[in-house]
Short mmCIF file of C-alpha atoms and ligand atoms in Angstrom, two decimals:
data_model
loop_
_atom_site.label_atom_id
_atom_site.label_comp_id
_atom_site.label_asym_id
_atom_site.label_seq_id
_atom_site.Cartn_x
_atom_site.Cartn_y
_atom_site.Cartn_z
CA MET A 1 108.57 185.63 75.60
CA LYS A 2 106.54 182.88 76.92
CA VAL A 3 108.03 179.63 75.97
CA LEU A 4 106.73 176.32 76.19
CA VAL A 5 108.91 173.19 75.23
CA ILE A 6 106.93 170.15 74.90
CA GLY A 7 108.15 166.76 76.08
CA LYS A 8 109.67 165.26 78.97
CA GLY A 9 113.07 163.42 77.94
CA GLY A 10 116.65 164.10 78.11
CA ARG A 11 116.07 166.24 74.40
CA GLU A 12 113.59 168.07 75.82
CA HIS A 13 115.86 168.86 79.11
CA ALA A 14 118.78 169.82 76.68
CA ILE A 15 116.49 171.85 74.44
CA ALA A 16 115.12 173.81 77.67
CA TRP A 17 118.50 174.53 79.12
CA LYS A 18 119.94 175.63 75.84
CA LEU A 19 116.77 178.08 75.81
CA SER A 20 116.89 179.47 79.00
CA GLN A 21 120.45 181.08 78.21
CA SER A 22 118.23 183.37 75.79
CA SER A 23 117.83 187.04 77.19
CA ARG A 24 114.37 187.08 75.64
CA ILE A 25 112.80 184.20 77.37
CA SER A 26 110.71 186.04 80.42
CA THR A 27 109.14 182.44 81.24
CA LEU A 28 110.10 179.01 80.01
CA LEU A 29 107.61 176.21 80.68
CA CYS A 30 108.06 172.11 79.87
CA ALA A 31 104.78 170.44 79.59
CA PRO A 32 105.57 167.61 81.16
CA GLY A 33 109.15 168.22 81.63
CA ASN A 34 111.01 165.98 84.30
CA ALA A 35 113.11 166.57 87.65
CA GLY A 36 115.99 168.15 85.66
CA THR A 37 113.38 171.19 84.11
CA ALA A 38 112.05 171.79 87.52
CA ARG A 39 115.15 173.51 88.23
CA PHE A 40 115.24 176.07 85.91
CA ALA A 41 111.79 176.01 84.35
CA LEU A 42 108.17 175.39 84.88
CA ASN A 43 106.67 172.20 84.49
CA VAL A 44 102.98 171.88 83.24
CA PRO A 45 101.55 168.33 83.99
CA ILE A 46 100.30 167.77 80.49
CA SER A 47 101.21 164.49 78.33
CA ASP A 48 103.18 165.23 75.56
CA SER A 49 100.85 163.72 73.26
CA ASP A 50 97.83 165.53 74.37
CA VAL A 51 97.59 167.70 71.83
CA GLY A 52 94.39 169.35 72.48
CA SER A 53 95.14 170.26 76.25
CA LEU A 54 97.94 171.64 74.93
CA LEU A 55 96.51 173.73 72.46
CA GLU A 56 94.11 175.05 74.71
CA PHE A 57 96.64 175.69 77.42
CA ALA A 58 98.80 177.31 75.18
CA LEU A 59 95.99 180.05 74.10
CA HIS A 60 94.92 180.52 77.51
CA GLU A 61 98.39 181.24 78.91
CA GLU A 62 99.09 183.30 75.78
CA ILE A 63 102.35 181.12 74.78
CA ASP A 64 104.20 183.36 72.19
CA PHE A 65 106.87 180.38 71.03
CA THR A 66 106.14 176.39 71.26
CA VAL A 67 109.14 173.99 70.60
CA VAL A 68 108.01 170.19 70.24
CA GLY A 69 110.52 167.97 71.22
CA PRO A 70 109.33 164.30 70.58
CA GLU A 71 107.92 162.81 67.10
CA ALA A 72 104.55 161.48 68.14
CA PRO A 73 102.68 165.31 68.55
CA LEU A 74 104.51 166.30 65.12
CA ALA A 75 103.07 163.32 63.55
CA GLU A 76 99.55 164.08 65.10
CA GLY A 77 99.85 167.61 63.43
CA ILE A 78 100.44 169.64 66.58
CA VAL A 79 101.76 172.56 64.25
CA ASP A 80 98.78 172.20 62.15
CA ARG A 81 96.75 172.78 65.16
CA PHE A 82 98.37 176.20 66.39
CA LYS A 83 98.99 177.61 63.16
CA GLU A 84 95.26 177.56 62.72
CA VAL A 85 94.83 179.36 66.11
CA GLU A 86 97.77 181.87 64.97
CA LEU A 87 100.32 180.65 67.54
CA SER A 88 103.74 180.25 66.88
CA ILE A 89 105.36 176.75 67.10
CA PHE A 90 108.30 175.38 65.79
CA GLY A 91 108.31 171.92 63.90
CA PRO A 92 106.89 170.75 60.76
CA THR A 93 103.33 170.07 59.86
CA LYS A 94 101.92 166.83 59.70
CA ALA A 95 102.26 166.29 55.82
CA ALA A 96 106.31 167.22 56.43
CA ALA A 97 106.45 164.99 59.44
CA ARG A 98 105.48 161.91 57.30
CA ILE A 99 109.21 162.19 56.33
CA GLU A 100 109.51 160.16 59.96
CA SER A 101 106.26 158.91 60.32
CA SER A 102 105.81 157.17 56.69
CA LYS A 103 108.80 155.43 55.71
CA SER A 104 107.09 154.73 52.47
CA TYR A 105 106.74 158.22 52.06
CA ALA A 106 110.20 159.18 52.88
CA LYS A 107 111.16 156.42 50.43
CA GLY A 108 109.45 157.90 47.87
CA LEU A 109 110.64 160.88 48.48
CA MET A 110 114.12 160.20 48.06
CA ARG A 111 113.35 158.14 44.77
CA ARG A 112 111.89 161.32 43.52
CA ALA A 113 114.59 163.63 44.59
CA GLY A 114 117.17 161.19 43.66
CA VAL A 115 118.74 161.01 47.07
CA PRO A 116 120.97 157.76 47.76
CA THR A 117 119.30 155.13 50.15
CA ALA A 118 118.74 151.39 50.67
CA LEU A 119 116.78 150.06 48.10
CA ALA A 120 113.21 149.30 49.09
CA GLU A 121 109.96 147.37 47.87
CA ILE A 122 106.64 148.04 49.93
CA PHE A 123 104.13 145.61 51.16
CA ARG A 124 100.82 145.73 52.53
CA ASP A 125 100.19 142.13 51.72
CA PHE A 126 101.80 139.57 54.10
CA GLU A 127 102.27 136.50 51.57
CA LEU A 128 103.50 138.83 48.75
CA ALA A 129 105.97 140.22 51.74
CA CYS A 130 106.96 136.70 52.56
CA ALA A 131 107.46 135.80 48.71
CA TYR A 132 109.88 138.61 48.45
CA ALA A 133 111.75 138.13 51.44
CA ARG A 134 112.34 134.25 50.36
CA SER A 135 114.01 135.35 47.14
CA LEU A 136 116.71 137.20 48.94
CA ALA A 137 119.63 136.63 50.24
CA PRO A 138 119.77 137.16 53.98
CA PRO A 139 120.54 139.31 55.95
CA VAL A 140 117.23 141.47 54.95
CA VAL A 141 115.96 144.56 57.07
CA ILE A 142 112.22 144.80 57.83
CA LYS A 143 111.01 148.16 58.53
CA ALA A 144 106.95 148.74 60.11
CA ASP A 145 106.31 151.86 57.71
CA GLY A 146 104.67 153.60 60.68
CA LEU A 147 106.09 155.26 63.76
CA ALA A 148 107.25 152.42 66.25
CA ALA A 149 108.88 154.00 68.87
CA GLY A 150 112.23 153.12 67.81
CA LYS A 151 111.33 149.15 67.56
CA GLY A 152 109.89 149.12 64.05
CA VAL A 153 113.21 147.69 62.53
CA VAL A 154 114.63 144.42 62.30
CA VAL A 155 117.41 143.22 60.79
CA ALA A 156 117.16 139.62 59.82
CA GLU A 157 120.16 137.79 59.90
CA THR A 158 118.24 134.62 58.50
CA THR A 159 114.59 134.36 56.33
CA ASP A 160 112.97 132.59 59.16
CA ARG A 161 113.35 135.50 61.23
CA ALA A 162 112.41 137.86 58.32
CA ILE A 163 109.65 136.10 57.69
CA ALA A 164 109.11 136.03 62.02
CA ALA A 165 109.46 139.84 61.70
CA LEU A 166 106.59 140.22 58.96
CA ARG A 167 104.45 138.09 60.91
CA ALA A 168 104.68 139.92 63.92
CA GLN A 169 104.17 143.30 62.26
CA MET A 170 101.38 142.48 59.49
CA ILE A 171 99.49 139.50 61.22
CA ASP A 172 100.20 140.27 65.04
CA GLN A 173 100.11 144.03 64.76
CA ALA A 174 103.07 144.51 67.15
CA PHE A 175 103.10 148.13 66.11
CA GLY A 176 99.05 148.32 65.47
CA GLU A 177 98.62 150.21 62.60
CA SER A 178 102.21 151.18 61.71
CA GLY A 179 103.09 147.80 60.77
CA GLU A 180 99.85 147.46 58.33
CA THR A 181 102.45 148.49 55.90
CA VAL A 182 105.94 147.06 55.42
CA LEU A 183 109.27 148.07 53.77
CA ILE A 184 111.59 145.23 52.89
CA GLU A 185 114.71 146.80 52.49
CA GLU A 186 118.46 145.91 51.14
CA TYR A 187 121.15 145.42 53.81
CA LEU A 188 123.37 148.33 53.76
CA GLN A 189 126.85 148.44 55.72
CA GLY A 190 128.98 150.96 57.60
CA PRO A 191 129.55 153.51 60.18
CA GLU A 192 126.52 155.76 60.82
CA LEU A 193 126.18 159.35 61.59
CA SER A 194 123.19 161.47 63.13
CA VAL A 195 123.11 164.84 60.85
CA PHE A 196 121.36 167.87 61.85
CA ALA A 197 120.13 170.76 60.03
CA PHE A 198 117.70 173.75 60.89
CA VAL A 199 115.27 174.27 57.86
CA ASP A 200 113.12 177.11 57.00
CA GLY A 201 111.17 175.32 54.18
CA GLN A 202 113.63 176.19 51.65
CA ARG A 203 117.31 177.04 52.85
CA VAL A 204 119.20 174.84 55.35
CA SER A 205 121.26 175.83 57.86
CA PRO A 206 125.28 174.66 58.44
CA MET A 207 124.89 170.88 59.58
CA ILE A 208 126.07 169.40 63.16
CA ALA A 209 126.76 165.88 63.36
CA ALA A 210 126.67 163.07 65.93
CA VAL A 211 127.71 159.54 66.73
CA ASP A 212 124.70 157.65 68.96
CA TYR A 213 125.40 153.97 70.31
CA LYS A 214 122.15 152.41 69.78
CA ARG A 215 123.05 148.91 71.54
CA VAL A 216 122.31 148.60 75.14
CA GLY A 217 126.10 146.51 75.69
CA GLU A 218 129.95 147.09 75.19
CA GLY A 219 131.11 146.56 71.55
CA ASP A 220 127.53 147.48 70.07
CA THR A 221 125.97 144.22 71.22
CA GLY A 222 122.24 143.54 73.17
CA PRO A 223 119.42 144.84 71.53
CA ASN A 224 118.43 148.10 70.19
CA THR A 225 117.93 151.16 72.64
CA GLY A 226 116.93 154.85 72.18
CA GLY A 227 120.76 155.34 72.22
CA MET A 228 123.14 154.56 75.23
CA GLY A 229 125.37 157.71 74.39
CA ALA A 230 126.71 160.15 71.60
CA TYR A 231 129.53 162.22 70.88
CA SER A 232 130.23 165.12 68.59
CA PRO A 233 131.86 166.10 66.48
CA PRO A 234 132.32 162.75 65.08
CA LEU A 235 135.85 161.17 64.07
CA ASP A 236 137.42 163.00 60.93
CA VAL A 237 137.37 159.97 59.21
CA LEU A 238 133.62 159.71 59.45
CA TRP A 239 132.69 163.59 59.28
CA ASN A 240 134.92 165.76 57.19
CA ASP A 241 134.42 168.42 54.11
CA GLU A 242 133.70 165.75 51.76
CA VAL A 243 131.58 164.17 53.55
CA GLU A 244 129.70 166.99 54.87
CA ARG A 245 129.50 168.54 51.12
CA SER A 246 127.69 164.78 49.85
CA ALA A 247 125.36 165.21 52.87
CA ARG A 248 124.07 168.71 51.89
CA HIS A 249 124.58 168.62 47.93
CA ASP A 250 123.43 164.84 47.61
CA ILE A 251 120.77 164.39 50.48
CA ILE A 252 119.23 167.17 52.45
CA GLU A 253 118.96 170.30 50.12
CA PRO A 254 117.49 167.73 47.12
CA VAL A 255 114.98 166.46 50.06
CA VAL A 256 114.11 170.12 50.88
CA ALA A 257 113.59 171.26 47.86
CA ALA A 258 111.54 167.90 46.72
CA MET A 259 109.54 168.69 49.80
CA ALA A 260 109.09 172.28 48.82
CA ASP A 261 108.09 171.77 45.40
CA GLU A 262 105.77 169.09 46.17
CA GLY A 263 103.61 171.62 48.39
CA CYS A 264 104.89 170.20 51.93
CA PRO A 265 107.87 172.56 52.59
CA PHE A 266 109.53 171.19 55.69
CA VAL A 267 110.38 173.57 58.60
CA GLY A 268 112.03 172.53 61.75
CA VAL A 269 115.14 170.19 62.70
CA LEU A 270 115.83 167.46 59.80
CA TYR A 271 117.60 164.76 61.06
CA ALA A 272 119.41 162.57 58.53
CA GLY A 273 120.54 159.15 59.69
CA LEU A 274 123.09 158.42 57.16
CA MET A 275 125.60 155.23 57.02
CA LEU A 276 128.94 155.64 55.36
CA THR A 277 129.32 152.58 52.78
CA SER A 278 131.42 151.93 50.32
CA ASP A 279 129.75 152.86 47.58
CA GLY A 280 129.27 156.75 49.53
CA LEU A 281 126.85 158.39 51.85
CA LYS A 282 123.18 156.88 51.91
CA VAL A 283 120.07 157.62 54.07
CA ILE A 284 118.85 155.12 56.43
CA GLU A 285 115.97 157.03 57.59
CA PHE A 286 114.90 160.69 58.12
CA ASN A 287 113.45 162.31 61.61
CA CYS A 288 111.67 165.27 61.70
CA ARG A 289 113.08 166.35 64.83
CA PHE A 290 116.02 166.38 66.95
CA GLY A 291 117.74 162.92 68.45
CA ASP A 292 117.73 161.47 72.05
CA PRO A 293 120.65 161.71 72.97
CA GLU A 294 122.47 163.36 70.37
CA ALA A 295 120.66 166.43 71.31
CA GLN A 296 122.19 166.39 74.53
CA VAL A 297 125.64 166.36 72.74
CA VAL A 298 124.86 168.73 69.75
CA LEU A 299 123.24 171.66 71.75
CA PRO A 300 126.15 172.49 73.72
CA ARG A 301 128.05 172.83 70.84
CA ILE A 302 125.66 175.44 69.53
CA LYS A 303 127.29 179.17 69.99
CA THR A 304 124.01 180.77 68.39
CA ASP A 305 121.12 181.94 70.52
CA LEU A 306 118.84 178.84 70.10
CA LEU A 307 115.44 180.80 70.26
CA GLU A 308 116.68 183.35 67.90
CA LEU A 309 117.43 180.46 65.68
CA MET A 310 114.26 179.06 65.84
CA LEU A 311 112.51 182.37 65.20
CA ALA A 312 114.36 182.44 62.20
CA THR A 313 113.63 179.44 60.85
CA VAL A 314 109.86 179.25 61.68
CA ALA A 315 110.04 182.77 59.90
CA GLY A 316 111.15 181.64 56.81
CA ASN A 317 114.80 182.87 56.82
CA VAL A 318 117.08 180.44 58.55
CA ASP A 319 120.42 182.67 57.58
CA GLU A 320 118.97 185.77 59.89
CA ALA A 321 120.17 184.14 63.11
CA PRO A 322 123.54 181.85 61.66
CA LEU A 323 124.04 178.75 63.14
CA LEU A 324 127.56 178.73 65.20
CA VAL A 325 129.08 176.01 66.01
CA SER A 326 132.13 175.46 68.90
CA THR A 327 135.43 173.33 67.86
CA ASP A 328 135.05 171.53 71.23
CA SER A 329 133.86 168.15 71.98
CA CYS A 330 130.75 167.07 73.55
CA VAL A 331 130.61 163.21 74.73
CA GLY A 332 127.28 162.24 76.78
CA VAL A 333 126.73 158.90 78.55
CA VAL A 334 123.48 157.46 79.27
CA VAL A 335 122.69 155.95 82.76
CA ALA A 336 120.30 153.79 82.41
CA SER A 337 118.03 151.38 84.76
CA ARG A 338 118.64 147.79 85.29
CA GLY A 339 116.54 145.64 82.72
CA TYR A 340 116.34 148.29 80.01
CA PRO A 341 115.13 148.14 76.93
CA ASP A 342 112.84 145.65 78.32
CA ALA A 343 110.84 145.82 82.00
CA TYR A 344 112.96 148.23 84.35
CA LYS A 345 111.88 149.40 87.92
CA THR A 346 111.06 153.25 88.79
CA GLY A 347 110.52 155.53 91.53
CA LEU A 348 114.36 154.79 92.68
CA PRO A 349 116.23 157.42 94.53
CA ILE A 350 118.99 158.96 92.64
CA ALA A 351 122.23 159.89 94.41
CA GLY A 352 125.11 162.06 93.75
CA LEU A 353 123.40 164.46 91.38
CA GLU A 354 124.77 167.52 93.36
CA LYS A 355 128.33 166.25 92.77
CA VAL A 356 128.32 167.33 88.76
CA GLU A 357 130.77 169.59 88.21
CA ASP A 358 130.26 173.27 85.90
CA ASP A 359 131.22 172.12 82.63
CA VAL A 360 129.34 168.56 82.92
CA THR A 361 125.55 168.76 82.66
CA ALA A 362 123.46 165.83 84.12
CA PHE A 363 120.18 165.73 81.51
CA HIS A 364 117.46 163.81 82.94
CA ALA A 365 115.85 161.42 80.66
CA GLY A 366 113.36 159.61 82.73
CA THR A 367 113.24 161.24 86.29
CA LYS A 368 110.71 163.02 87.92
CA LEU A 369 110.10 164.51 91.52
CA ASP A 370 108.70 162.35 93.93
CA ALA A 371 105.80 163.11 96.77
CA ASN A 372 109.29 164.64 99.15
CA GLU A 373 110.61 166.66 96.07
CA GLU A 374 113.61 164.06 95.70
CA THR A 375 114.70 163.15 92.17
CA VAL A 376 113.78 159.43 91.72
CA THR A 377 114.10 157.52 88.42
CA ASP A 378 111.04 157.49 85.56
CA GLY A 379 112.17 155.46 83.19
CA GLY A 380 114.98 153.13 81.59
CA ARG A 381 116.92 155.89 79.99
CA VAL A 382 117.62 158.17 83.41
CA LEU A 383 120.12 160.55 82.75
CA ALA A 384 122.44 161.68 79.83
CA ILE A 385 125.84 163.01 81.33
CA SER A 386 127.12 165.18 78.99
CA ALA A 387 130.35 167.20 78.85
CA THR A 388 132.43 169.63 76.85
CA GLY A 389 136.03 169.82 76.57
CA GLU A 390 138.87 170.90 73.98
CA THR A 391 139.31 167.42 72.72
CA ARG A 392 136.70 164.45 72.95
CA GLN A 393 139.35 162.63 74.96
CA ASP A 394 138.68 165.51 77.67
CA ALA A 395 135.36 165.55 77.14
CA ARG A 396 134.76 161.66 77.83
CA GLY A 397 136.90 161.66 80.95
CA LYS A 398 134.80 164.31 82.43
CA ALA A 399 131.49 162.81 81.56
CA TYR A 400 132.70 159.33 82.84
CA ALA A 401 134.08 161.10 86.26
CA ALA A 402 130.54 162.57 86.89
CA ALA A 403 128.71 159.28 85.37
CA GLU A 404 130.92 157.40 88.41
CA SER A 405 129.71 159.96 91.20
CA ILE A 406 125.53 159.39 90.23
CA SER A 407 124.14 156.14 91.26
CA PHE A 408 120.79 154.72 91.90
CA GLU A 409 119.51 150.72 92.59
CA GLY A 410 120.61 148.75 89.30
CA SER A 411 122.29 152.18 87.52
CA PHE A 412 124.25 150.92 84.52
CA TYR A 413 125.99 152.78 81.49
CA ARG A 414 128.37 151.45 78.09
CA SER A 415 131.79 152.35 79.32
CA ASP A 416 133.11 152.76 75.63
CA ILE A 417 131.27 155.66 74.39
CA ALA A 418 133.88 157.78 72.35
CA ASP A 419 136.30 155.09 72.66
CA PHE A 420 138.29 154.16 69.53
CA ALA A 421 138.22 151.89 67.75
CA VAL A 422 136.69 153.71 64.54
CA ARG A 423 132.98 153.20 64.22
P1 AMP B 501 116.15 153.06 62.99
O1 AMP B 501 114.94 152.59 64.65
O2 AMP B 501 115.20 153.68 61.85
O3 AMP B 501 117.20 153.88 63.90
O4 AMP B 501 117.35 151.92 62.47
C1 AMP B 501 117.57 151.21 64.18
C2 AMP B 501 118.84 150.48 63.48
O5 AMP B 501 118.80 149.77 62.37
C3 AMP B 501 119.52 151.53 62.36
O6 AMP B 501 120.29 152.64 63.06
C4 AMP B 501 120.77 150.94 61.39
O7 AMP B 501 121.71 150.45 62.60
C5 AMP B 501 119.71 149.69 61.38
N1 AMP B 501 119.36 149.64 60.06
C6 AMP B 501 118.58 150.34 59.37
N2 AMP B 501 118.59 150.32 58.29
C7 AMP B 501 119.31 149.38 57.86
C8 AMP B 501 119.63 148.64 56.66
N3 AMP B 501 119.18 149.03 55.82
N4 AMP B 501 120.97 148.17 56.46
C9 AMP B 501 121.63 148.05 57.54
N5 AMP B 501 121.13 148.21 58.64
C10 AMP B 501 120.00 148.88 58.85
N1 LIG B 502 119.05 158.77 68.77
C1 LIG B 502 118.03 157.98 67.92
C2 LIG B 502 116.71 158.67 67.90
O1 LIG B 502 116.55 159.95 68.14
O2 LIG B 502 116.18 158.61 66.86
#
């Protein structure tokens, strides 16, 4: 089969790497891919948000199966467009992708399905939103309704900060249309989990969970990022039979059933961002795709052929390729570029990549090949060094040994990924 992976980050490198282990693939392509995917797949210079050109390319090249990594093309309706011309593609339709692209839709869906989540009120009017924010005891959580590249959530410690966040989103349009509607949400506390399942419209595969480290600094300090590291499986205190049962029965299954009942069945990977509160599991958000950097620690643990699993999912029978997960642990450490998550340099040569050992994978998150075919930085998160081991400590030791051997000007990483202290 000729298979196309859409995206250019660490998540897409991990998806393509896992797919490359499938014997049924004759040609693997990535659009646009990065220096990491270029090592084993064919990079095609089409942006992951250029749905029209991707469609044209897939038709012209007779691509048998397309896998979409990021949320933006899903929210644009890439799956609908491919299906209209009978191209097989993995991911939710535009309507189903609203579970991520519209937080007000997701809230309403959870309400209708009886799924536990933070209480929220939805506003389109700035003055009404401010009046409501003033009536609450801080902290309050302000969320832009639409996609905002992971930056649309403000946990406001004071009422003034809440008003400033509302102004930035609703008046100054910091996220364009995405912030015309906002949610003002109850503040919840507790450790967070990222839970993934393959969903075929009706049925839900076994779940696989990870812990993501969102803050840039050690000890969870500093601004939020796209994720500075992750590990899987989470500690037993966070993810055990009881929590898993609750995630399935109280959250994922009711939401999947409600979407099917309402005529927009979800097909793809459903990602539930959950918080383990003193009151049980609650949904922080849903995403309609794999997490990044969670994919880099979840996919190495999956034993099932990823292509078979994805094909079974889109064929409407996820049970046909049962998801088997190894008991090994996987730890991923993101190596970022000085300045991230704010401004950073690009085009910096990366040294030490060839030193990475066999059971460690340096997934490329923001890299490209320069004119001399050298690997240089091309993003704020540059690499996710992912290592597997029998124990978490084992995996952690290997990931950090590899992270230490890789460097570029201004490279840095958090040294406390998968180090406990329970979180
Ligand atoms: P998101 O961009 O939706 O992943 O949210 C970023 C982070 O904001 C989450 O990982 C949480 O740590 C935090 N957050 C979101 N909603 C809430 C909430 N209702 N209460 C407390 N923290 C929240
Ligand atoms: N790691 C968070 C996300 O992928 O949204």
